[in-house]
Coordinates of C-alpha atoms in Angstrom, one line a residue:
Chain A
M1 CA -5.8 12.4 10.8
L2 CA -5.8 15.8 9.1
T3 CA -3.0 17.7 11.4
F4 CA -0.1 19.6 10.7
S5 CA 2.4 16.8 12.4
S6 CA 1.9 14.5 9.8
L7 CA 2.0 17.1 7.1
L8 CA 5.3 18.0 8.9
R9 CA 6.6 14.1 9.0
A10 CA 5.6 14.0 5.6
L11 CA 7.9 16.8 4.4
P12 CA 11.3 15.4 4.4
G13 CA 9.9 12.7 1.6
N14 CA 8.4 16.0 -0.5
V15 CA 11.3 17.8 -0.3
A16 CA 13.6 15.2 -1.9
Q17 CA 11.4 14.3 -4.7
G18 CA 11.1 17.8 -5.3
M19 CA 14.5 18.8 -5.0
I20 CA 15.2 14.9 -7.9
W21 CA 12.9 17.2 -9.9
G22 CA 14.9 20.1 -9.3
I23 CA 18.0 18.8 -10.6
M24 CA 15.9 18.1 -13.9
A25 CA 14.8 21.1 -14.1
L26 CA 19.0 22.4 -14.0
G27 CA 18.7 20.0 -17.2
L28 CA 16.2 22.3 -19.0
Y29 CA 17.1 25.4 -17.7
V30 CA 20.0 25.2 -20.0
T31 CA 17.6 25.7 -23.2
Y32 CA 14.6 27.2 -21.7
K33 CA 16.6 30.2 -20.2
I34 CA 20.3 30.3 -21.7
L35 CA 19.2 28.2 -25.2
N36 CA 15.7 30.2 -25.7
F37 CA 15.0 27.1 -27.2
S38 CA 11.5 25.0 -25.8
D39 CA 12.9 21.7 -26.2
L40 CA 10.3 19.2 -25.4
T41 CA 12.8 16.0 -25.7
V42 CA 12.5 16.4 -21.8
D43 CA 9.8 13.8 -21.6
G44 CA 11.3 10.9 -23.4
S45 CA 15.0 11.6 -22.4
F46 CA 13.9 11.7 -18.5
S47 CA 12.8 8.3 -18.9
T48 CA 15.0 7.1 -20.9
G49 CA 17.9 8.1 -18.0
A50 CA 15.5 6.0 -15.4
A51 CA 15.7 3.2 -17.8
V52 CA 19.5 3.8 -18.5
G53 CA 19.8 3.6 -14.5
V54 CA 17.7 0.6 -13.3
M55 CA 18.2 -1.8 -16.2
L56 CA 22.4 -1.1 -15.3
I57 CA 21.9 -2.0 -11.7
I58 CA 19.8 -4.8 -11.9
N59 CA 22.4 -6.1 -14.3
G60 CA 25.6 -5.4 -11.5
V61 CA 26.6 -1.8 -12.4
P62 CA 27.3 0.5 -9.6
A63 CA 24.5 3.0 -8.6
L64 CA 27.2 6.1 -9.2
L65 CA 28.3 4.6 -12.3
A66 CA 24.9 3.7 -13.7
V67 CA 23.8 7.3 -13.1
I68 CA 26.4 8.7 -14.8
I69 CA 26.2 6.8 -17.8
A70 CA 22.4 7.2 -18.0
F71 CA 23.9 10.9 -17.9
L72 CA 25.8 10.1 -21.2
V73 CA 22.8 8.7 -23.0
G74 CA 20.4 11.6 -22.0
C75 CA 23.1 13.6 -24.2
I76 CA 22.9 11.3 -27.8
A77 CA 19.0 12.4 -26.7
G78 CA 19.5 16.0 -26.9
L79 CA 21.9 15.2 -29.8
I80 CA 19.4 13.8 -32.2
T81 CA 17.4 16.9 -31.0
G82 CA 20.0 19.1 -31.8
L83 CA 21.0 16.8 -35.1
L84 CA 17.2 17.3 -36.7
H85 CA 16.8 20.9 -36.1
T86 CA 20.0 22.2 -37.1
V87 CA 20.9 19.7 -40.2
L88 CA 17.2 19.1 -41.1
K89 CA 15.9 22.5 -40.1
I90 CA 13.0 21.4 -38.5
A91 CA 11.3 23.9 -35.8
P92 CA 12.6 23.8 -32.1
I93 CA 9.6 22.2 -31.0
L94 CA 8.8 19.2 -33.7
S95 CA 12.1 18.3 -33.3
G96 CA 11.8 17.5 -29.4
I97 CA 8.3 15.7 -30.3
L98 CA 9.9 13.6 -32.7
T99 CA 12.3 12.4 -30.7
Q100 CA 10.0 11.9 -27.6
I101 CA 7.8 9.7 -29.6
A102 CA 11.0 7.7 -30.7
L103 CA 12.3 7.8 -27.5
Y104 CA 9.2 5.8 -26.3
S105 CA 9.9 2.6 -28.9
I106 CA 13.6 2.7 -27.7
N107 CA 13.0 2.9 -23.5
L108 CA 11.2 0.3 -24.0
H109 CA 13.5 -1.6 -25.6
I110 CA 15.7 -0.7 -22.9
L111 CA 13.1 -1.8 -20.3
G112 CA 13.4 -5.2 -22.2
N113 CA 10.7 -4.5 -23.4
K114 CA 8.3 -3.9 -20.5
A115 CA 6.9 -1.2 -19.7
N116 CA 8.3 -1.4 -16.3
Q117 CA 10.8 -3.0 -14.5
A118 CA 11.5 -2.7 -10.7
V119 CA 15.2 -2.1 -8.5
N120 CA 13.9 -3.1 -5.4
V121 CA 15.8 -1.3 -2.5
N122 CA 16.3 -4.5 -0.5
E123 CA 18.2 -5.8 -3.3
Y124 CA 20.7 -3.2 -4.3
H125 CA 22.8 -0.1 -2.9
L126 CA 20.8 2.3 -4.1
L127 CA 22.3 6.2 -3.5
L128 CA 18.7 7.4 -2.3
S129 CA 15.3 5.3 -1.7
L130 CA 12.2 6.7 -0.8
R131 CA 12.9 4.5 2.4
D132 CA 15.4 6.9 3.5
T133 CA 13.9 10.2 2.9
N134 CA 17.0 12.2 4.7
K135 CA 19.8 10.5 2.9
S136 CA 17.8 11.0 -0.4
I137 CA 17.9 15.1 0.4
L138 CA 21.5 15.0 1.2
V139 CA 22.2 12.9 -2.2
A140 CA 20.0 14.9 -4.3
L141 CA 21.8 18.3 -2.9
L142 CA 25.0 17.2 -3.1
F143 CA 24.1 16.5 -6.5
A144 CA 22.4 19.7 -7.1
I145 CA 25.6 21.7 -6.1
A146 CA 27.8 19.5 -8.2
L147 CA 26.1 20.1 -11.1
M148 CA 25.5 24.3 -10.6
L149 CA 28.9 24.5 -9.7
I150 CA 30.0 22.5 -13.2
L151 CA 27.3 24.6 -14.7
Y152 CA 28.6 27.9 -13.3
W153 CA 31.9 27.0 -14.7
F154 CA 30.9 25.7 -17.9
F155 CA 28.9 29.0 -18.7
G156 CA 32.4 31.3 -17.7
T157 CA 34.1 28.8 -20.7
E158 CA 34.6 30.2 -24.2
L159 CA 31.9 27.4 -25.4
G160 CA 29.6 28.0 -22.4
S161 CA 29.4 31.8 -23.6
A162 CA 29.3 31.4 -27.0
I163 CA 25.8 29.3 -26.1
R164 CA 24.8 32.2 -24.1
A165 CA 25.9 34.7 -27.1
T166 CA 23.8 32.0 -29.1
G167 CA 20.6 32.1 -26.7
S168 CA 20.5 36.0 -26.5
N169 CA 20.8 36.8 -30.1
E170 CA 21.3 34.3 -32.7
Q171 CA 22.0 37.0 -35.1
M172 CA 24.9 38.6 -34.1
A173 CA 26.3 35.7 -32.4
K174 CA 26.8 34.4 -35.8
A175 CA 28.3 37.4 -36.8
Q176 CA 31.1 37.2 -34.6
G177 CA 31.6 34.0 -36.0
I178 CA 30.2 31.6 -33.7
N179 CA 28.9 28.2 -35.4
I180 CA 25.4 28.7 -33.7
N181 CA 25.2 24.5 -34.9
L182 CA 27.4 24.0 -32.7
M183 CA 26.4 26.0 -29.7
K184 CA 22.6 24.6 -30.3
V185 CA 23.6 20.9 -30.0
T186 CA 26.1 20.8 -27.2
A187 CA 23.3 23.1 -25.2
L188 CA 20.3 20.4 -26.3
A189 CA 22.9 17.5 -25.4
L190 CA 24.2 18.7 -22.2
S191 CA 20.6 19.8 -21.2
N192 CA 19.2 16.8 -21.8
G193 CA 22.1 14.6 -19.8
I194 CA 21.3 16.3 -16.8
V195 CA 17.3 15.5 -17.5
A196 CA 18.1 11.8 -18.1
L197 CA 20.7 12.0 -14.8
G198 CA 17.6 13.4 -13.0
G199 CA 15.7 10.2 -14.6
A200 CA 18.2 7.9 -13.3
L201 CA 17.7 9.3 -9.6
L202 CA 14.0 9.6 -9.5
A203 CA 14.0 5.8 -10.4
Q204 CA 16.3 5.1 -7.5
Y205 CA 14.0 7.4 -5.3
Q206 CA 11.2 5.8 -6.1
G207 CA 12.2 2.0 -7.1
F208 CA 11.3 1.3 -10.0
A209 CA 11.6 2.7 -13.6
D210 CA 8.3 3.2 -15.9
V211 CA 7.9 3.9 -19.6
S212 CA 5.3 6.5 -18.4
V213 CA 7.7 8.2 -16.2
G214 CA 8.5 10.9 -17.8
R215 CA 5.1 12.0 -18.8
G216 CA 4.7 15.8 -17.7
A217 CA 8.0 16.4 -17.0
I218 CA 8.6 19.6 -19.2
V219 CA 5.4 20.6 -17.1
I220 CA 7.1 20.3 -14.1
G221 CA 10.3 21.8 -15.3
L222 CA 9.1 24.6 -16.2
A223 CA 7.3 24.9 -13.0
A224 CA 10.0 24.3 -10.6
I225 CA 11.7 27.1 -12.7
I226 CA 9.0 29.6 -12.9
I227 CA 8.3 29.3 -9.3
G228 CA 12.1 29.7 -8.2
T229 CA 12.7 32.6 -10.8
V230 CA 9.3 33.7 -8.2
V231 CA 10.3 33.2 -4.8
V232 CA 14.1 34.0 -5.1
G233 CA 13.2 37.2 -7.0
A234 CA 15.6 36.5 -10.3
N235 CA 13.7 38.2 -13.0
K236 CA 16.5 40.8 -12.5
K237 CA 19.5 40.2 -14.5
E238 CA 21.8 41.2 -12.4
H239 CA 21.7 38.3 -10.3
N240 CA 24.0 36.0 -9.5
F241 CA 24.0 33.0 -12.1
L242 CA 24.4 30.6 -9.1
L243 CA 21.5 32.4 -7.3
L244 CA 19.5 31.8 -10.4
L245 CA 20.1 27.7 -11.2
G246 CA 19.6 27.5 -7.1
S247 CA 16.4 29.0 -7.8
A248 CA 15.5 26.2 -10.4
V249 CA 15.5 23.6 -7.3
I250 CA 14.0 25.9 -5.0
G251 CA 11.5 25.7 -7.3
G252 CA 11.2 22.0 -7.9
V253 CA 11.2 21.9 -3.7
I254 CA 8.2 24.0 -4.0
Y255 CA 6.6 22.4 -6.1
Y256 CA 6.8 19.2 -4.3
I257 CA 6.3 20.6 -1.1
F258 CA 2.6 22.5 -2.6
I259 CA 1.9 19.2 -4.5
G260 CA 2.3 17.7 -0.7
I261 CA -0.4 20.3 1.0
V262 CA -2.8 19.3 -1.8
L263 CA -2.6 15.5 -1.0
W264 CA -3.2 16.5 2.8
L265 CA -6.0 18.2 2.9
K266 CA -7.6 15.3 1.6
L267 CA -9.5 17.1 -1.7
P268 CA -10.9 14.7 -3.7
T269 CA -8.1 13.2 -5.9
N270 CA -9.7 13.3 -9.3
D271 CA -9.2 17.3 -8.6
M272 CA -5.3 16.7 -7.5
K273 CA -4.4 18.0 -11.3
L274 CA -7.0 20.8 -11.4
F275 CA -5.4 21.3 -7.6
T276 CA -2.1 21.8 -9.5
A277 CA -2.8 23.6 -12.8
I278 CA -4.2 26.3 -10.1
I279 CA -0.7 26.5 -8.0
V280 CA 1.3 26.7 -11.3
A281 CA -0.9 29.7 -12.8
I282 CA -0.8 31.3 -9.5
F283 CA 2.9 31.2 -9.5
L284 CA 3.1 32.1 -13.4
S285 CA 0.8 35.3 -12.6
L286 CA 2.5 36.7 -9.8
P287 CA 5.6 38.3 -10.8
H288 CA 2.7 40.6 -13.0
L289 CA 0.6 41.2 -10.1
K290 CA 2.9 42.9 -8.4
I291 CA 3.9 44.7 -11.3
K292 CA 0.1 46.0 -11.4
K293 CA 0.0 46.5 -7.5
K294 CA 3.2 48.3 -8.0
E295 CA 2.3 50.9 -11.0
K296 CA -1.0 50.9 -9.2
K297 CA 1.4 52.7 -5.5
D298 CA 3.1 55.1 -8.2
A299 CA -0.2 55.8 -9.7
T300 CA -2.0 57.2 -6.7
N301 CA 1.7 59.1 -5.1
Chain B
M1 CA 4.3 36.8 -0.5
K2 CA 4.6 37.3 3.4
K3 CA 0.6 37.5 3.5
L4 CA 0.3 35.0 1.4
F5 CA 2.0 32.7 3.9
L6 CA 0.6 34.0 6.9
I7 CA -3.1 32.9 5.5
L8 CA -1.7 29.6 4.9
L9 CA -0.5 28.8 7.9
A10 CA -3.2 30.0 9.8
C11 CA -5.4 27.6 7.8
L12 CA -3.4 24.8 8.7
M13 CA -3.3 25.2 12.4
L14 CA -7.1 25.7 11.8
A15 CA -7.2 22.8 10.5
A16 CA -4.7 21.4 13.1
C17 CA -7.3 21.9 15.8
G18 CA -10.8 20.3 14.2
S19 CA -9.2 16.7 14.2
K20 CA -9.2 14.7 16.8
N21 CA -11.1 12.4 16.3
E22 CA -10.4 9.4 18.3
D23 CA -13.1 7.3 19.8
G24 CA -13.0 4.1 18.5
E25 CA -10.2 2.0 20.0
K26 CA -9.9 -0.2 17.0
T27 CA -10.2 1.8 14.3
Y28 CA -8.3 1.0 11.1
N29 CA -6.6 3.7 8.9
V30 CA -6.0 2.6 5.7
G31 CA -4.7 4.4 2.4
V32 CA -5.8 3.5 -0.5
L33 CA -3.5 4.0 -3.5
Q34 CA -4.6 4.0 -6.9
L35 CA -2.5 4.1 -10.4
V36 CA -5.3 6.1 -12.3
Q37 CA -9.6 6.5 -13.2
H38 CA -9.5 3.5 -14.8
A39 CA -13.1 1.4 -14.8
A40 CA -11.2 -2.0 -14.0
L41 CA -8.8 -0.9 -11.1
D42 CA -12.0 1.2 -9.8
S43 CA -14.0 -1.7 -9.5
A44 CA -10.9 -3.1 -7.9
T45 CA -11.1 -0.3 -5.3
Q46 CA -14.8 -1.0 -4.5
G47 CA -14.3 -4.6 -3.9
F48 CA -11.3 -4.0 -1.9
K49 CA -13.2 -1.2 0.2
D50 CA -16.6 -3.5 0.5
A51 CA -14.7 -6.7 1.7
L52 CA -13.2 -4.8 4.5
K53 CA -16.5 -2.7 5.1
D54 CA -18.2 -6.0 5.2
K55 CA -16.0 -7.5 7.8
L56 CA -15.5 -4.5 10.2
G57 CA -18.4 -2.7 9.1
D58 CA -17.7 1.6 10.3
R59 CA -14.3 0.7 12.0
V60 CA -12.1 1.4 9.3
V61 CA -11.3 4.5 7.6
F62 CA -10.4 5.1 4.1
D63 CA -8.0 7.9 2.6
E64 CA -8.5 7.4 -1.0
Q65 CA -5.8 9.0 -3.3
N66 CA -5.3 8.4 -7.1
A67 CA -2.2 9.5 -8.7
S68 CA -4.2 10.3 -12.0
G69 CA -2.2 8.3 -14.3
D70 CA 1.4 9.6 -13.4
P71 CA 3.2 7.1 -11.8
T72 CA 5.5 9.3 -10.0
N73 CA 2.6 10.2 -8.3
C74 CA 2.8 6.9 -6.5
S75 CA 5.7 8.2 -4.4
I76 CA 4.6 11.3 -2.9
I77 CA 1.4 9.8 -2.4
S78 CA 3.1 7.0 -0.3
N79 CA 5.1 9.1 1.6
Q80 CA 2.0 11.1 2.9
F81 CA 0.6 7.2 4.0
V82 CA 3.9 6.6 5.5
A83 CA 3.7 9.8 7.1
N84 CA 0.4 9.4 8.4
N85 CA 1.2 6.3 9.9
V86 CA -1.7 4.3 8.0
D87 CA -2.4 0.7 9.4
L88 CA -2.1 -0.8 5.9
I89 CA -1.8 0.4 1.9
F90 CA -3.5 -1.2 -0.5
A91 CA -1.9 -0.4 -3.5
N92 CA -3.8 -1.1 -6.9
A93 CA -1.2 -1.5 -10.0
T94 CA 2.1 -2.5 -10.4
P95 CA 3.6 1.2 -9.9
A96 CA 1.5 2.2 -7.2
L97 CA 2.7 -1.3 -6.1
Q98 CA 6.5 -0.6 -6.0
A99 CA 6.5 3.0 -4.2
A100 CA 4.4 1.7 -1.3
A101 CA 7.0 -1.1 -1.0
T102 CA 9.7 1.6 -1.3
A103 CA 8.5 3.8 0.6
T104 CA 7.7 1.3 4.0
G105 CA 9.1 -1.9 4.9
D106 CA 7.0 -2.2 7.9
I107 CA 3.3 -0.6 7.2
P108 CA 1.4 -4.2 5.7
I109 CA 0.8 -3.6 1.9
V110 CA -1.9 -5.8 0.6
A111 CA -1.9 -5.0 -3.8
T112 CA -4.1 -6.0 -6.9
S113 CA -4.1 -5.4 -10.2
V114 CA -0.6 -6.7 -10.7
T115 CA -0.1 -9.0 -13.0
S116 CA 3.2 -10.6 -11.4
F117 CA 4.6 -9.8 -8.0
A118 CA 7.5 -11.2 -8.5
A119 CA 8.5 -8.7 -11.2
A120 CA 6.4 -6.3 -10.0
L121 CA 9.3 -6.2 -6.8
G122 CA 12.0 -7.7 -8.5
I123 CA 12.0 -11.1 -6.7
N124 CA 13.5 -13.1 -8.9
D125 CA 13.4 -16.5 -6.4
W126 CA 9.6 -16.9 -6.3
N127 CA 7.8 -19.0 -4.2
G128 CA 4.7 -17.9 -3.6
T129 CA 5.2 -15.6 -0.7
T130 CA 7.1 -11.9 -1.2
G131 CA 9.3 -12.6 2.4
I132 CA 8.2 -8.8 2.9
N133 CA 5.7 -6.6 4.1
V134 CA 3.7 -7.7 0.8
T135 CA 1.1 -9.7 -0.4
G136 CA -2.0 -9.1 -2.1
T137 CA -4.2 -10.7 -5.7
S138 CA -2.7 -11.5 -9.0
D139 CA -5.3 -10.3 -12.4
L140 CA -3.3 -13.2 -14.1
A141 CA -6.1 -14.3 -16.2
V142 CA -5.1 -18.8 -17.0
G143 CA -7.5 -20.8 -19.6
A144 CA -9.8 -17.7 -20.0
L145 CA -9.4 -18.8 -23.7
K146 CA -10.5 -22.4 -22.9
K147 CA -13.8 -21.6 -20.8
Q148 CA -14.8 -19.0 -23.8
A149 CA -14.9 -22.1 -26.1
E150 CA -16.9 -23.7 -24.0
Q151 CA -19.3 -20.9 -23.3
I152 CA -20.0 -21.2 -27.1
V153 CA -21.1 -24.8 -26.6
E154 CA -22.8 -23.9 -23.5
L155 CA -25.2 -20.9 -24.7
F156 CA -25.7 -22.0 -28.8
P157 CA -25.2 -25.5 -28.6
E158 CA -27.1 -25.6 -32.2
A159 CA -23.6 -23.5 -33.4
K160 CA -21.8 -25.1 -36.0
K161 CA -19.9 -22.3 -37.4
V162 CA -17.9 -19.6 -35.4
A163 CA -16.2 -16.2 -37.2
I164 CA -13.3 -14.3 -35.1
I165 CA -13.1 -11.1 -35.5
F166 CA -10.3 -9.0 -34.4
S167 CA -8.2 -6.4 -35.5
S168 CA -5.0 -8.2 -37.7
A169 CA -2.6 -5.3 -36.4
E170 CA -2.9 -6.4 -32.9
A171 CA -0.3 -9.6 -32.5
N172 CA -2.6 -10.5 -28.9
S173 CA -5.4 -10.9 -30.7
V174 CA -3.0 -12.8 -33.4
A175 CA -2.3 -15.4 -30.6
Q176 CA -5.7 -15.6 -28.8
A177 CA -7.4 -16.5 -32.6
E178 CA -4.8 -19.4 -32.8
E179 CA -5.1 -20.4 -29.5
I180 CA -9.0 -20.6 -29.4
E181 CA -9.1 -21.9 -33.0
V182 CA -7.6 -25.2 -31.7
Y183 CA -10.3 -25.4 -28.5
L184 CA -13.2 -24.6 -30.9
E185 CA -11.8 -27.6 -33.5
E186 CA -11.6 -30.1 -30.3
L187 CA -15.8 -29.0 -29.7
G188 CA -16.6 -29.7 -33.2
L189 CA -17.2 -25.9 -34.3
Q190 CA -15.9 -24.5 -37.7
S191 CA -14.0 -21.5 -37.4
A192 CA -13.0 -18.5 -39.1
R193 CA -10.9 -15.2 -38.9
Y194 CA -12.6 -12.0 -40.0
T195 CA -9.5 -9.2 -39.8
F196 CA -9.7 -5.6 -40.4
S197 CA -6.5 -3.4 -39.8
D198 CA -8.5 0.0 -39.9
S199 CA -11.2 0.2 -37.2
N200 CA -13.1 2.0 -40.4
D201 CA -13.6 -1.4 -41.5
I202 CA -15.1 -3.0 -38.2
A203 CA -18.5 -2.5 -39.8
Q204 CA -18.0 -4.2 -43.2
V205 CA -16.3 -6.6 -41.6
A206 CA -18.5 -7.3 -38.9
F207 CA -21.0 -7.6 -41.4
N208 CA -19.4 -10.4 -43.5
A209 CA -18.1 -12.7 -39.9
C210 CA -22.5 -12.4 -38.6
E211 CA -23.4 -13.4 -42.9
W212 CA -21.2 -16.2 -42.8
A213 CA -21.3 -17.1 -38.9
D214 CA -24.1 -18.7 -36.3
V215 CA -21.9 -17.4 -33.0
V216 CA -18.6 -14.2 -33.4
F217 CA -16.2 -14.3 -31.0
A218 CA -14.2 -11.2 -30.4
P219 CA -11.1 -11.4 -28.7
T220 CA -9.1 -8.8 -25.9
D221 CA -8.4 -6.2 -28.8
N222 CA -7.7 -2.8 -28.2
A223 CA -9.7 -1.2 -31.9
I224 CA -12.7 -4.1 -30.7
A225 CA -13.1 -2.6 -27.5
S226 CA -12.9 1.1 -28.1
Y227 CA -14.7 0.9 -32.0
A228 CA -17.3 -2.0 -32.1
S229 CA -20.5 -1.2 -31.5
A230 CA -23.6 -3.8 -30.3
D231 CA -26.1 -2.9 -33.5
Q232 CA -22.9 -4.5 -36.0
F233 CA -23.6 -7.6 -35.0
S234 CA -26.5 -9.0 -36.2
K235 CA -25.9 -12.9 -34.5
P236 CA -24.7 -13.2 -30.9
V237 CA -21.3 -11.7 -29.4
I238 CA -19.2 -14.2 -27.4
A239 CA -16.6 -11.7 -26.0
G240 CA -12.6 -12.3 -24.9
E241 CA -13.3 -10.2 -21.6
E242 CA -15.6 -7.6 -19.5
G243 CA -15.4 -4.1 -21.3
I244 CA -15.9 -5.6 -24.4
C245 CA -19.1 -7.4 -23.6
K246 CA -20.4 -5.0 -22.0
R247 CA -20.3 -3.4 -25.1
I248 CA -21.2 -5.7 -27.6
G249 CA -20.8 -9.5 -26.5
V250 CA -24.0 -11.4 -24.7
A251 CA -21.5 -13.4 -22.9
T252 CA -18.1 -13.6 -21.7
V253 CA -16.0 -15.7 -18.8
S254 CA -13.6 -12.7 -17.5
L255 CA -11.5 -12.2 -14.5
S256 CA -13.6 -9.4 -12.3
Y257 CA -11.4 -6.8 -11.1
Y258 CA -14.4 -6.7 -8.5
Q259 CA -13.9 -9.7 -7.1
I260 CA -9.9 -9.8 -6.5
G261 CA -9.9 -6.3 -5.2
Y262 CA -13.0 -7.9 -2.5
K263 CA -10.2 -11.2 -1.9
A264 CA -7.2 -8.5 -1.6
G265 CA -10.0 -6.7 1.2
E266 CA -10.1 -9.7 2.9
M267 CA -6.6 -10.5 3.2
A268 CA -6.2 -6.9 4.9
Y269 CA -8.4 -8.0 7.0
D270 CA -6.8 -11.1 7.6
I271 CA -3.3 -8.7 8.5
L272 CA -5.1 -6.3 10.9
E273 CA -7.5 -8.3 12.8
N274 CA -6.2 -11.8 13.0
G275 CA -2.3 -10.6 13.2
K276 CA -1.1 -12.4 9.9
D277 CA 2.2 -11.6 8.2
P278 CA 1.8 -10.2 4.8
A279 CA 6.0 -11.7 4.7
T280 CA 4.3 -15.6 4.7
L281 CA 1.1 -14.8 3.1
P282 CA 0.7 -16.5 -0.3
V283 CA -0.4 -14.0 -3.2
L284 CA -3.6 -15.1 -4.8
E285 CA -2.2 -15.9 -8.3
E286 CA -4.5 -18.7 -9.3
N287 CA -7.9 -16.9 -10.1
E288 CA -11.6 -18.2 -10.2
M289 CA -12.7 -16.7 -13.7
S290 CA -16.4 -15.2 -13.5
K291 CA -18.9 -16.7 -15.8
M292 CA -20.9 -12.8 -16.8
Y293 CA -23.8 -11.6 -19.5
N294 CA -25.1 -8.5 -21.0
A295 CA -28.7 -8.7 -20.4
A296 CA -29.6 -6.1 -22.6
L297 CA -28.3 -8.0 -25.3
C298 CA -29.2 -11.2 -24.2
E299 CA -32.7 -10.1 -24.7
K300 CA -32.1 -9.3 -28.0
F301 CA -30.9 -12.7 -29.1
N302 CA -33.1 -14.6 -27.1
V303 CA -30.3 -16.2 -25.5
E304 CA -31.3 -18.5 -22.2
V305 CA -28.9 -17.4 -19.1
P306 CA -28.2 -20.5 -16.8
A307 CA -28.2 -19.1 -13.3
D308 CA -24.5 -19.3 -12.7
Y309 CA -24.0 -16.1 -14.6
I310 CA -23.6 -12.6 -13.1
E311 CA -24.7 -9.7 -15.0
V312 CA -21.9 -6.9 -16.3
K313 CA -22.6 -3.6 -15.0

């Protein structure tokens, strides 16, 4: 059963799922890379997006509109983390954790006080589904490109530039008369909106929303960003911003291709998380190992 | 990077070469997808595999995967099963079923440890069959409390007073206490509630309960399941389910996850060998409950175990 062709046949599904997580990683990119803010809200807001999306669809709202509303609800989640941090002066990580914890209960309410809600692909018109992986890749790709273009445009505007300035040097930005609190709140809202959008897409793809679907989302998102950075070689500042954003999506795809390989190799299933961690650790250490190798080469010359 | 990919590619090719095992004519490949490592789900998977092995011998190969508690892993595993073109998927727990049913509309899926197939699959007009490529066994336990009340009389005919011990913070436990009080009264037994809200108080509350009562009843309470220990009870305990019975109880009437898994395995056999259609094969919702006993504690309290009891392991 361990044939190369079965790995290839599984590839479209792995790519589709990776691309959806890549979209989620785009959201994380806004806070993690641009704003320089470790936001743990995403584990909650990803589930929120899934829950909102599914509940709207089963109540007759068109799937595309449901995804957009999920985006807006995600923005509110980010807004709350932003307010906890800027108004109540709670540390970034704690603000995110607090919102994440609160969202667990809120997500249960959204799901009608159930832990799990199905959205059956046979009964509803969904944007994408595991049933049709090729179409899912196309739809996810369209969403990713649209979001990348919007982010590219947005971070070129005055507001977007002010957010970038806040992220790279808070004191300096303040001195320039930028309202840094407003910038942080805006970036957090935008970020969690995109994360929730990713959640709404994933819920349709897998056919259900589960209250624990976002557990560990931050790890997958960060892994996607870091893998993307390593593969595209986007460490250097001179790279095009669009390419940097694209690297996060590519990172998500690569991450899931590797998970597919781990599954395909039929390694002991209880060790799956261990192998996943090893893959991420390898990618995390690659840039460092490369530098070391170069230093060695330079030294011998 | 290039080297890494070359090595990887070489590994893949080697793996591809060593996989020609198409000798037996009717060997079935069954994908086993379990949501999380958990005692009940593990038993169900074991039951499923035992049933198919009993029926098919070595004509069945299992590809066992565990989503390790992460629902999104269920989709990636289902996708792999579909790519491998397995003959049947066994989905253990609700998200596993949902992901598998989304992944394929053709490959038969047999599920278990799912309380409501209608809710899991989003079927509004439920008539006992799914109408799609899915069937299985439910883990719904109906009427367990009534049977547990009767068990108290069966094992301890001399008992007059029953203490019900549970955490007052758990709504589910309060509801169970209310229900079993009615049955105990019908059976002519006196009952009293012994509750705690902090798991540190269990020992004290258990002591008081055992001072007063002849038999203690522990419903399916999470605090009891996690923190109570057998030493805290000087009187025999009847438990609300298998896990608590294993911990502190002499006996229980409980759903056996091994059994529902085994029954799912028999359904899988009917589909694979007898050509039954999962769309019309009714989901098994009425579960027989098994009477179970804890050998060590039965010995401690000198309880004579009737022959129809099975041992909790």
